[in-house]
C-alpha cells in the first residue's frame, strides 16, 4: 500500500480535517489596531524572533512543572518544550510528544538483551533435558518477536515438540492430555534447573500454558506447547509494522498498549484487549482513513491526531453490533452475521477477522469491550480538553471554561487533599505564563508509575552486574552508543549496544523466522447495505454525547 506524503504546498492543509487552534477573526477584529509600516515591520521582527529561542529561556532544567502546574511527565523531563517558536502548531506539538513518549517507553538495548538471554536460558534447559521420544525447541512469538512490547510485557514462548530424527511435530504431543502432562513435567524441570522458583500450570485453559517468572531477571514468561498460530500472527504484525506502516504503526500501538495496561485492560483472559487485536484495530484505522487512502495525509507527521481519531472511532463511533473489522484486501468492513461472528446474547462484542485464519474471531474473548469502549471515549474527551485548555491559556492567559481546569490535567484521585490543619488544600491550577514552559497533552491519559521505573532500573542493574552472563557463560564487548542520562527513568546507567558471541547463542540460531504471506489469505468483502448517509461502520446509536470514563 502506498502512503501518500503531502507536498510542501499542501503542508498548511494537513490539519484542515481537524480543529485549528488559531485566533478567531472576530476576536482579532475587537483587538485590532491600525497597522502602520513601522508596526508591520515590528510584527515581522517579532514573528522571526519567535522561532529563535534564547538560550536562557529554552533551558529545560529550570522548569520542574508544566505550564498548568502539573509535574513534567518522565518522557519530557530535561527536554525542550514541544514545538518551535512561541506559538507552535498544536498538531505538531502533539505529534512530537507521541514520538518522545514512544522513545521513552521503548526498551533499552540492555532490557532487550536481557530478554534474549532469558530465551537462551530456556533453550539450554530444553537441550539438556533427556527426552528419548521428543526434541523440544523454544520459539518466541507475541510482542517480543514483533518488537511491539512494553517494558512490563511478558515473554510469550511456545515449545514445539519435534520427532527426534526430523522436523515434524511429534504426533504423540498433539493430543491435549499429552500436552498437559508435558507441561507438568516441564514445570518440574524448570524448578530443578533453577530457572524459576515456582510455576503455575493452567491446564484447563483453551490453550494450556505455564505462567512463571525467570529467577535472575524477574521477567514473566508464558509457555505454551505446539502453538504455531501465535508465530503466524507475529509475522503479520511484523509485516505491517516494518513494511506497510514503518513510521506510524509502532507509535500508535505502544501508546494504546500503555493506555490499556495502566488500566488493567490488556489481558485477554480477564476480558481485556491483547496486543494482536490492538495492532489490527490500528491497521484498520490507517487503511480506512480517507485522507491516507487518497495520499493527502502523511500519517508519520500526524501521530497525535491519529491517536485521537483512534479513540474517537472505537470509543464513540464504531458500530460494534453489526460490523466486523478486516485488514485483508487493503482493509474493509464486513457483516458480523455473514461472517458467523455474531453473538446473539452478546451482540456488543467486538469482531476482528484473523488474517491468518479468516474463520477465527480475534476478539471473541474480549468480553470487557463495553468498558474498553467507554475508556476510549473518555480518552478522546480528555485529550481534546487538554488541547483546548492549552489553546485558551495561550490566547487568554488561562482556560476561560472553568470545566477545563480539572479535566486538562492528569487523572486525579477522588479523595480530597487536606492540609495539616484539616482544611481542604487548594489544588487549583497555577498557570505559568512563560511561553517556554513545558506542555504535555498525553499526560492527561498516560502515566508511567514508579513500579515500572524501578523495574527497568533493576533490570539494567542486573545486566551490568553480570548475573545472567555468568549463568550462561557468555561474553560481550559493549560499544557505547548513547548515554541513558537522556532517559530520566533510567538515568545513571549506560546504554550500550551489546555484541554477544554468536557461537554461544544456540537459541538465537534455533529460533528461526516463520514466513507467512498474509496477502495470499484472501477473503471476499461482504458489502453491508445501508440506507443511511453515514458509512456502515458508524453506529446508529452514537455515543458521542455520552460521557466517557477513565
PDB file of C-alpha atoms in Angstrom, residues 47-319:
ATOM      1  CA  UNK A  47       7.461  36.553  14.365  1.00  0.00           C
ATOM      2  CA  UNK A  48      11.008  35.926  13.244  1.00  0.00           C
ATOM      3  CA  UNK A  49      12.294  36.239  16.784  1.00  0.00           C
ATOM      4  CA  UNK A  50       9.665  33.756  17.985  1.00  0.00           C
ATOM      5  CA  UNK A  51      11.416  30.931  16.102  1.00  0.00           C
ATOM      6  CA  UNK A  52      14.739  31.784  17.682  1.00  0.00           C
ATOM      7  CA  UNK A  53      14.650  30.549  21.264  1.00  0.00           C
ATOM      8  CA  UNK A  54      17.041  32.445  23.559  1.00  0.00           C
ATOM      9  CA  UNK A  55      19.377  30.009  25.285  1.00  0.00           C
ATOM     10  CA  UNK A  56      18.492  31.124  28.827  1.00  0.00           C
ATOM     11  CA  UNK A  57      14.753  30.926  28.106  1.00  0.00           C
ATOM     12  CA  UNK A  58      14.857  27.485  26.474  1.00  0.00           C
ATOM     13  CA  UNK A  59      16.816  25.823  29.283  1.00  0.00           C
ATOM     14  CA  UNK A  60      14.555  22.846  30.207  1.00  0.00           C
ATOM     15  CA  UNK A  61      16.319  22.292  33.540  1.00  0.00           C
ATOM     16  CA  UNK A  62      14.720  25.404  35.079  1.00  0.00           C
ATOM     17  CA  UNK A  63      11.191  24.009  34.660  1.00  0.00           C
ATOM     18  CA  UNK A  64      10.002  21.497  37.253  1.00  0.00           C
ATOM     19  CA  UNK A  65       6.335  21.725  36.267  1.00  0.00           C
ATOM     20  CA  UNK A  66       4.291  22.121  33.115  1.00  0.00           C
ATOM     21  CA  UNK A  67       2.579  25.358  32.192  1.00  0.00           C
ATOM     22  CA  UNK A  68      -0.542  24.273  34.127  1.00  0.00           C
ATOM     23  CA  UNK A  69       1.294  23.488  37.354  1.00  0.00           C
ATOM     24  CA  UNK A  70       1.353  19.719  36.852  1.00  0.00           C
ATOM     25  CA  UNK A  71       4.605  17.716  37.161  1.00  0.00           C
ATOM     26  CA  UNK A  72       6.542  17.259  33.955  1.00  0.00           C
ATOM     27  CA  UNK A  73       5.978  13.663  32.759  1.00  0.00           C
ATOM     28  CA  UNK A  74       9.104  11.480  32.587  1.00  0.00           C
ATOM     29  CA  UNK A  75       9.169  11.410  28.773  1.00  0.00           C
ATOM     30  CA  UNK A  76       9.568  15.215  28.725  1.00  0.00           C
ATOM     31  CA  UNK A  77      11.943  15.698  31.658  1.00  0.00           C
ATOM     32  CA  UNK A  78      15.077  17.592  30.735  1.00  0.00           C
ATOM     33  CA  UNK A  79      13.894  18.237  27.174  1.00  0.00           C
ATOM     34  CA  UNK A  80      12.956  21.300  25.187  1.00  0.00           C
ATOM     35  CA  UNK A  81       9.345  22.439  25.103  1.00  0.00           C
ATOM     36  CA  UNK A  82       7.310  20.839  22.342  1.00  0.00           C
ATOM     37  CA  UNK A  83       7.269  22.651  19.009  1.00  0.00           C
ATOM     38  CA  UNK A  84       9.283  25.566  17.684  1.00  0.00           C
ATOM     39  CA  UNK A  85       8.719  29.221  18.396  1.00  0.00           C
ATOM     40  CA  UNK A  86       6.456  30.808  20.995  1.00  0.00           C
ATOM     41  CA  UNK A  87       3.214  29.664  19.364  1.00  0.00           C
ATOM     42  CA  UNK A  88       3.781  26.359  17.538  1.00  0.00           C
ATOM     43  CA  UNK A  89       1.011  24.428  15.810  1.00  0.00           C
ATOM     44  CA  UNK A  90      -0.913  22.229  18.233  1.00  0.00           C
ATOM     45  CA  UNK A  91      -0.908  19.143  15.995  1.00  0.00           C
ATOM     46  CA  UNK A  92       2.873  19.481  15.585  1.00  0.00           C
ATOM     47  CA  UNK A  93       3.345  19.603  19.355  1.00  0.00           C
ATOM     48  CA  UNK A  94       1.113  16.551  19.822  1.00  0.00           C
ATOM     49  CA  UNK A  95       2.936  14.599  17.123  1.00  0.00           C
ATOM     50  CA  UNK A  96       6.275  15.421  18.769  1.00  0.00           C
ATOM     51  CA  UNK A  97       5.038  14.335  22.192  1.00  0.00           C
ATOM     52  CA  UNK A  98       3.851  10.954  20.888  1.00  0.00           C
ATOM     53  CA  UNK A  99       7.296  10.438  19.374  1.00  0.00           C
ATOM     54  CA  UNK A 100       9.015  11.363  22.643  1.00  0.00           C
ATOM     55  CA  UNK A 101       6.736   9.065  24.640  1.00  0.00           C
ATOM     56  CA  UNK A 102       7.428   6.111  22.325  1.00  0.00           C
ATOM     57  CA  UNK A 103      11.169   6.744  22.506  1.00  0.00           C
ATOM     58  CA  UNK A 104      10.936   6.815  26.289  1.00  0.00           C
ATOM     59  CA  UNK A 105       8.749   3.731  26.768  1.00  0.00           C
ATOM     60  CA  UNK A 106      10.676   1.625  24.242  1.00  0.00           C
ATOM     61  CA  UNK A 107      13.016  -0.873  25.951  1.00  0.00           C
ATOM     62  CA  UNK A 108      16.702  -0.026  26.068  1.00  0.00           C
ATOM     63  CA  UNK A 109      19.335  -2.315  24.480  1.00  0.00           C
ATOM     64  CA  UNK A 110      20.085  -3.717  27.931  1.00  0.00           C
ATOM     65  CA  UNK A 111      16.459  -4.630  28.543  1.00  0.00           C
ATOM     66  CA  UNK A 112      16.127  -6.242  25.132  1.00  0.00           C
ATOM     67  CA  UNK A 113      19.306  -8.263  25.587  1.00  0.00           C
ATOM     68  CA  UNK A 114      18.175  -9.497  28.994  1.00  0.00           C
ATOM     69  CA  UNK A 115      15.007 -10.862  27.402  1.00  0.00           C
ATOM     70  CA  UNK A 116      17.045 -12.509  24.676  1.00  0.00           C
ATOM     71  CA  UNK A 117      19.163 -14.203  27.331  1.00  0.00           C
ATOM     72  CA  UNK A 118      16.017 -15.476  29.102  1.00  0.00           C
ATOM     73  CA  UNK A 119      15.044 -17.247  25.869  1.00  0.00           C
ATOM     74  CA  UNK A 120      18.603 -18.554  25.557  1.00  0.00           C
ATOM     75  CA  UNK A 121      18.460 -19.965  29.070  1.00  0.00           C
ATOM     76  CA  UNK A 122      15.145 -21.703  28.360  1.00  0.00           C
ATOM     77  CA  UNK A 123      16.545 -23.327  25.211  1.00  0.00           C
ATOM     78  CA  UNK A 124      19.621 -24.591  27.044  1.00  0.00           C
ATOM     79  CA  UNK A 125      17.434 -26.265  29.649  1.00  0.00           C
ATOM     80  CA  UNK A 126      15.476 -27.957  26.856  1.00  0.00           C
ATOM     81  CA  UNK A 127      18.698 -29.075  25.143  1.00  0.00           C
ATOM     82  CA  UNK A 128      19.987 -30.641  28.344  1.00  0.00           C
ATOM     83  CA  UNK A 129      16.708 -32.418  29.059  1.00  0.00           C
ATOM     84  CA  UNK A 130      16.944 -36.116  28.225  1.00  0.00           C
ATOM     85  CA  UNK A 131      13.741 -36.919  26.330  1.00  0.00           C
ATOM     86  CA  UNK A 132      14.098 -40.086  24.254  1.00  0.00           C
ATOM     87  CA  UNK A 133      10.892 -39.601  22.265  1.00  0.00           C
ATOM     88  CA  UNK A 134      10.932 -35.828  21.670  1.00  0.00           C
ATOM     89  CA  UNK A 135      13.116 -32.868  20.665  1.00  0.00           C
ATOM     90  CA  UNK A 136      11.687 -29.649  22.186  1.00  0.00           C
ATOM     91  CA  UNK A 137      12.615 -26.288  20.657  1.00  0.00           C
ATOM     92  CA  UNK A 138      11.604 -22.891  22.086  1.00  0.00           C
ATOM     93  CA  UNK A 139      10.133 -20.337  19.701  1.00  0.00           C
ATOM     94  CA  UNK A 140       9.300 -16.767  20.668  1.00  0.00           C
ATOM     95  CA  UNK A 141       6.166 -15.056  19.431  1.00  0.00           C
ATOM     96  CA  UNK A 142       3.917 -12.280  20.657  1.00  0.00           C
ATOM     97  CA  UNK A 143       5.010  -8.719  21.367  1.00  0.00           C
ATOM     98  CA  UNK A 144       8.694  -9.554  21.927  1.00  0.00           C
ATOM     99  CA  UNK A 145       9.010 -11.111  18.498  1.00  0.00           C
ATOM    100  CA  UNK A 146       7.174  -8.203  16.843  1.00  0.00           C
ATOM    101  CA  UNK A 147       9.165  -5.550  18.795  1.00  0.00           C
ATOM    102  CA  UNK A 148       5.837  -4.073  19.925  1.00  0.00           C
ATOM    103  CA  UNK A 149       6.325  -4.749  23.611  1.00  0.00           C
ATOM    104  CA  UNK A 150       6.331  -2.550  26.685  1.00  0.00           C
ATOM    105  CA  UNK A 151       8.986  -2.820  29.410  1.00  0.00           C
ATOM    106  CA  UNK A 152       6.351  -4.534  31.564  1.00  0.00           C
ATOM    107  CA  UNK A 153       5.329  -7.085  28.923  1.00  0.00           C
ATOM    108  CA  UNK A 154       5.951 -10.772  29.444  1.00  0.00           C
ATOM    109  CA  UNK A 155       7.708 -13.134  27.021  1.00  0.00           C
ATOM    110  CA  UNK A 156       5.448 -15.493  25.076  1.00  0.00           C
ATOM    111  CA  UNK A 157       7.143 -18.796  24.241  1.00  0.00           C
ATOM    112  CA  UNK A 158       5.819 -21.891  22.560  1.00  0.00           C
ATOM    113  CA  UNK A 159       7.664 -25.202  22.787  1.00  0.00           C
ATOM    114  CA  UNK A 160       7.450 -27.087  19.512  1.00  0.00           C
ATOM    115  CA  UNK A 161       7.968 -30.800  20.239  1.00  0.00           C
ATOM    116  CA  UNK A 162       9.521 -32.471  17.193  1.00  0.00           C
ATOM    117  CA  UNK A 163      10.376 -36.071  16.462  1.00  0.00           C
ATOM    118  CA  UNK A 164      13.968 -36.890  17.472  1.00  0.00           C
ATOM    119  CA  UNK A 165      15.018 -37.546  13.860  1.00  0.00           C
ATOM    120  CA  UNK A 166      13.137 -34.929  11.800  1.00  0.00           C
ATOM    121  CA  UNK A 167      11.388 -31.558  11.940  1.00  0.00           C
ATOM    122  CA  UNK A 168       7.852 -32.927  12.112  1.00  0.00           C
ATOM    123  CA  UNK A 169       5.773 -32.308  15.225  1.00  0.00           C
ATOM    124  CA  UNK A 170       5.554 -35.463  17.293  1.00  0.00           C
ATOM    125  CA  UNK A 171       2.039 -36.921  16.840  1.00  0.00           C
ATOM    126  CA  UNK A 172       2.054 -38.094  20.449  1.00  0.00           C
ATOM    127  CA  UNK A 173       2.137 -34.493  21.697  1.00  0.00           C
ATOM    128  CA  UNK A 174      -0.753 -33.351  19.530  1.00  0.00           C
ATOM    129  CA  UNK A 175      -3.282 -34.780  21.998  1.00  0.00           C
ATOM    130  CA  UNK A 176      -4.489 -32.402  24.691  1.00  0.00           C
ATOM    131  CA  UNK A 177      -3.828 -34.863  27.542  1.00  0.00           C
ATOM    132  CA  UNK A 178      -0.236 -35.350  26.378  1.00  0.00           C
ATOM    133  CA  UNK A 179       0.289 -31.599  26.244  1.00  0.00           C
ATOM    134  CA  UNK A 180      -0.989 -31.185  29.789  1.00  0.00           C
ATOM    135  CA  UNK A 181       1.278 -33.983  31.053  1.00  0.00           C
ATOM    136  CA  UNK A 182       4.267 -32.387  29.293  1.00  0.00           C
ATOM    137  CA  UNK A 183       3.521 -29.013  30.895  1.00  0.00           C
ATOM    138  CA  UNK A 184       3.698 -30.504  34.385  1.00  0.00           C
ATOM    139  CA  UNK A 185       6.976 -32.257  33.525  1.00  0.00           C
ATOM    140  CA  UNK A 186       8.412 -29.046  32.114  1.00  0.00           C
ATOM    141  CA  UNK A 187       7.358 -27.108  35.222  1.00  0.00           C
ATOM    142  CA  UNK A 188       9.260 -29.544  37.437  1.00  0.00           C
ATOM    143  CA  UNK A 189      12.303 -29.393  35.147  1.00  0.00           C
ATOM    144  CA  UNK A 190      12.386 -25.591  35.230  1.00  0.00           C
ATOM    145  CA  UNK A 191      12.339 -25.549  39.030  1.00  0.00           C
ATOM    146  CA  UNK A 192      15.037 -28.236  39.232  1.00  0.00           C
ATOM    147  CA  UNK A 193      17.328 -26.268  36.896  1.00  0.00           C
ATOM    148  CA  UNK A 194      16.785 -23.052  38.866  1.00  0.00           C
ATOM    149  CA  UNK A 195      15.046 -21.209  36.027  1.00  0.00           C
ATOM    150  CA  UNK A 196      12.301 -20.137  38.428  1.00  0.00           C
ATOM    151  CA  UNK A 197      11.105 -20.563  41.982  1.00  0.00           C
ATOM    152  CA  UNK A 198       7.530 -21.505  41.120  1.00  0.00           C
ATOM    153  CA  UNK A 199       5.348 -22.310  38.122  1.00  0.00           C
ATOM    154  CA  UNK A 200       1.617 -22.045  37.615  1.00  0.00           C
ATOM    155  CA  UNK A 201       0.246 -24.614  35.181  1.00  0.00           C
ATOM    156  CA  UNK A 202      -3.075 -23.501  33.706  1.00  0.00           C
ATOM    157  CA  UNK A 203      -4.117 -26.834  32.200  1.00  0.00           C
ATOM    158  CA  UNK A 204      -7.812 -26.028  31.862  1.00  0.00           C
ATOM    159  CA  UNK A 205      -7.386 -23.044  29.542  1.00  0.00           C
ATOM    160  CA  UNK A 206      -8.320 -23.164  25.854  1.00  0.00           C
ATOM    161  CA  UNK A 207      -4.581 -23.138  25.220  1.00  0.00           C
ATOM    162  CA  UNK A 208      -2.885 -24.770  28.250  1.00  0.00           C
ATOM    163  CA  UNK A 209       0.107 -22.719  29.418  1.00  0.00           C
ATOM    164  CA  UNK A 210       2.714 -22.321  32.147  1.00  0.00           C
ATOM    165  CA  UNK A 211       2.975 -18.914  33.783  1.00  0.00           C
ATOM    166  CA  UNK A 212       6.272 -18.331  35.542  1.00  0.00           C
ATOM    167  CA  UNK A 213       8.954 -15.753  36.248  1.00  0.00           C
ATOM    168  CA  UNK A 214      12.626 -16.135  35.357  1.00  0.00           C
ATOM    169  CA  UNK A 215      14.625 -16.130  38.583  1.00  0.00           C
ATOM    170  CA  UNK A 216      17.539 -13.802  37.752  1.00  0.00           C
ATOM    171  CA  UNK A 217      15.793 -11.115  35.704  1.00  0.00           C
ATOM    172  CA  UNK A 218      12.296 -11.372  37.183  1.00  0.00           C
ATOM    173  CA  UNK A 219      10.797 -11.263  33.667  1.00  0.00           C
ATOM    174  CA  UNK A 220       7.433 -13.009  33.357  1.00  0.00           C
ATOM    175  CA  UNK A 221       7.261 -15.882  30.853  1.00  0.00           C
ATOM    176  CA  UNK A 222       4.202 -17.626  29.375  1.00  0.00           C
ATOM    177  CA  UNK A 223       4.890 -21.047  27.861  1.00  0.00           C
ATOM    178  CA  UNK A 224       2.566 -22.983  25.556  1.00  0.00           C
ATOM    179  CA  UNK A 225       3.035 -26.201  23.597  1.00  0.00           C
ATOM    180  CA  UNK A 226       2.880 -26.562  19.786  1.00  0.00           C
ATOM    181  CA  UNK A 227       1.000 -23.238  19.426  1.00  0.00           C
ATOM    182  CA  UNK A 228       2.286 -22.310  15.974  1.00  0.00           C
ATOM    183  CA  UNK A 229      -0.650 -19.969  15.275  1.00  0.00           C
ATOM    184  CA  UNK A 230       0.985 -17.378  17.514  1.00  0.00           C
ATOM    185  CA  UNK A 231       4.063 -17.341  15.289  1.00  0.00           C
ATOM    186  CA  UNK A 232       1.915 -16.718  12.215  1.00  0.00           C
ATOM    187  CA  UNK A 233       0.150 -13.774  13.825  1.00  0.00           C
ATOM    188  CA  UNK A 234       3.522 -12.367  14.900  1.00  0.00           C
ATOM    189  CA  UNK A 235       4.675 -12.357  11.278  1.00  0.00           C
ATOM    190  CA  UNK A 236       1.523 -10.492  10.234  1.00  0.00           C
ATOM    191  CA  UNK A 237       2.183  -7.795  12.842  1.00  0.00           C
ATOM    192  CA  UNK A 238       5.850  -7.514  11.862  1.00  0.00           C
ATOM    193  CA  UNK A 239       4.935  -7.165   8.198  1.00  0.00           C
ATOM    194  CA  UNK A 240       2.520  -4.305   8.894  1.00  0.00           C
ATOM    195  CA  UNK A 241       4.860  -2.565  11.360  1.00  0.00           C
ATOM    196  CA  UNK A 242       8.082  -2.930   9.347  1.00  0.00           C
ATOM    197  CA  UNK A 243       6.908  -2.728   5.740  1.00  0.00           C
ATOM    198  CA  UNK A 244       3.437  -1.213   5.376  1.00  0.00           C
ATOM    199  CA  UNK A 245       3.440   1.449   8.130  1.00  0.00           C
ATOM    200  CA  UNK A 246       7.071   1.566   9.307  1.00  0.00           C
ATOM    201  CA  UNK A 247       6.941   5.061  10.835  1.00  0.00           C
ATOM    202  CA  UNK A 248       3.414   5.037  12.229  1.00  0.00           C
ATOM    203  CA  UNK A 249       2.030   1.731  13.480  1.00  0.00           C
ATOM    204  CA  UNK A 250       4.533   1.092  16.253  1.00  0.00           C
ATOM    205  CA  UNK A 251       3.924   4.521  17.831  1.00  0.00           C
ATOM    206  CA  UNK A 252       0.160   4.072  17.818  1.00  0.00           C
ATOM    207  CA  UNK A 253       0.261   0.507  19.162  1.00  0.00           C
ATOM    208  CA  UNK A 254       2.672   1.272  22.014  1.00  0.00           C
ATOM    209  CA  UNK A 255       0.667   4.334  23.094  1.00  0.00           C
ATOM    210  CA  UNK A 256      -2.598   2.357  23.117  1.00  0.00           C
ATOM    211  CA  UNK A 257      -0.994  -0.626  24.867  1.00  0.00           C
ATOM    212  CA  UNK A 258       0.337   1.601  27.653  1.00  0.00           C
ATOM    213  CA  UNK A 259      -3.072   3.262  27.929  1.00  0.00           C
ATOM    214  CA  UNK A 260      -4.788  -0.112  28.428  1.00  0.00           C
ATOM    215  CA  UNK A 261      -2.015  -1.562  30.600  1.00  0.00           C
ATOM    216  CA  UNK A 262      -2.230   1.157  33.251  1.00  0.00           C
ATOM    217  CA  UNK A 263      -5.982   0.458  33.481  1.00  0.00           C
ATOM    218  CA  UNK A 264      -5.577  -3.360  33.648  1.00  0.00           C
ATOM    219  CA  UNK A 265      -7.428  -3.841  30.358  1.00  0.00           C
ATOM    220  CA  UNK A 266      -4.641  -5.521  28.388  1.00  0.00           C
ATOM    221  CA  UNK A 267      -5.108  -9.176  29.378  1.00  0.00           C
ATOM    222  CA  UNK A 268      -7.485 -11.247  27.255  1.00  0.00           C
ATOM    223  CA  UNK A 269      -8.143 -13.809  29.992  1.00  0.00           C
ATOM    224  CA  UNK A 270      -9.657 -11.013  32.124  1.00  0.00           C
ATOM    225  CA  UNK A 271     -11.773  -9.686  29.231  1.00  0.00           C
ATOM    226  CA  UNK A 272      -9.202  -7.155  28.032  1.00  0.00           C
ATOM    227  CA  UNK A 273      -7.706  -6.478  24.615  1.00  0.00           C
ATOM    228  CA  UNK A 274      -4.470  -8.152  23.582  1.00  0.00           C
ATOM    229  CA  UNK A 275      -1.594  -6.849  21.502  1.00  0.00           C
ATOM    230  CA  UNK A 276      -2.732  -8.612  18.317  1.00  0.00           C
ATOM    231  CA  UNK A 277      -6.204  -7.053  18.463  1.00  0.00           C
ATOM    232  CA  UNK A 278      -4.781  -3.581  19.182  1.00  0.00           C
ATOM    233  CA  UNK A 279      -2.474  -3.871  16.181  1.00  0.00           C
ATOM    234  CA  UNK A 280      -5.270  -4.946  13.837  1.00  0.00           C
ATOM    235  CA  UNK A 281      -7.531  -2.099  15.007  1.00  0.00           C
ATOM    236  CA  UNK A 282      -4.758   0.448  14.414  1.00  0.00           C
ATOM    237  CA  UNK A 283      -4.033  -1.044  10.976  1.00  0.00           C
ATOM    238  CA  UNK A 284      -7.730  -0.866  10.075  1.00  0.00           C
ATOM    239  CA  UNK A 285      -7.845   2.814  11.079  1.00  0.00           C
ATOM    240  CA  UNK A 286      -4.882   3.579   8.812  1.00  0.00           C
ATOM    241  CA  UNK A 287      -6.310   1.535   5.959  1.00  0.00           C
ATOM    242  CA  UNK A 288      -9.779   3.097   6.079  1.00  0.00           C
ATOM    243  CA  UNK A 289      -8.705   6.692   6.770  1.00  0.00           C
ATOM    244  CA  UNK A 290      -9.941   8.648   3.711  1.00  0.00           C
ATOM    245  CA  UNK A 291      -7.086  11.155   3.608  1.00  0.00           C
ATOM    246  CA  UNK A 292      -4.414   8.468   3.976  1.00  0.00           C
ATOM    247  CA  UNK A 293      -6.059   6.431   1.220  1.00  0.00           C
ATOM    248  CA  UNK A 294      -6.094   9.450  -1.075  1.00  0.00           C
ATOM    249  CA  UNK A 295      -2.471  10.318  -0.310  1.00  0.00           C
ATOM    250  CA  UNK A 296      -3.361  13.666   1.229  1.00  0.00           C
ATOM    251  CA  UNK A 297      -2.087  12.918   4.721  1.00  0.00           C
ATOM    252  CA  UNK A 298       1.302  11.731   5.910  1.00  0.00           C
ATOM    253  CA  UNK A 299       0.499   9.550   8.957  1.00  0.00           C
ATOM    254  CA  UNK A 300       4.044   9.729  10.315  1.00  0.00           C
ATOM    255  CA  UNK A 301       3.651  13.516  10.770  1.00  0.00           C
ATOM    256  CA  UNK A 302       0.203  13.257  12.359  1.00  0.00           C
ATOM    257  CA  UNK A 303       0.682  10.592  15.029  1.00  0.00           C
ATOM    258  CA  UNK A 304      -1.094  12.583  17.726  1.00  0.00           C
ATOM    259  CA  UNK A 305      -4.074  13.360  15.535  1.00  0.00           C
ATOM    260  CA  UNK A 306      -4.374   9.708  14.521  1.00  0.00           C
ATOM    261  CA  UNK A 307      -4.226   8.645  18.164  1.00  0.00           C
ATOM    262  CA  UNK A 308      -7.130  10.986  18.965  1.00  0.00           C
ATOM    263  CA  UNK A 309      -9.056   9.680  15.953  1.00  0.00           C
ATOM    264  CA  UNK A 310      -8.448   6.106  17.127  1.00  0.00           C
ATOM    265  CA  UNK A 311     -10.076   6.910  20.468  1.00  0.00           C
ATOM    266  CA  UNK A 312     -12.928   8.723  18.742  1.00  0.00           C
ATOM    267  CA  UNK A 313     -13.650   5.939  16.248  1.00  0.00           C
ATOM    268  CA  UNK A 314     -13.556   2.991  18.656  1.00  0.00           C
ATOM    269  CA  UNK A 315     -14.814   4.932  21.673  1.00  0.00           C
ATOM    270  CA  UNK A 316     -17.746   6.842  20.166  1.00  0.00           C
ATOM    271  CA  UNK A 317     -18.449   5.993  16.537  1.00  0.00           C
ATOM    272  CA  UNK A 318     -17.865   2.347  15.685  1.00  0.00           C
ATOM    273  CA  UNK A 319     -20.883   0.080  15.159  1.00  0.00           C
TER     274      UNK A 319
END
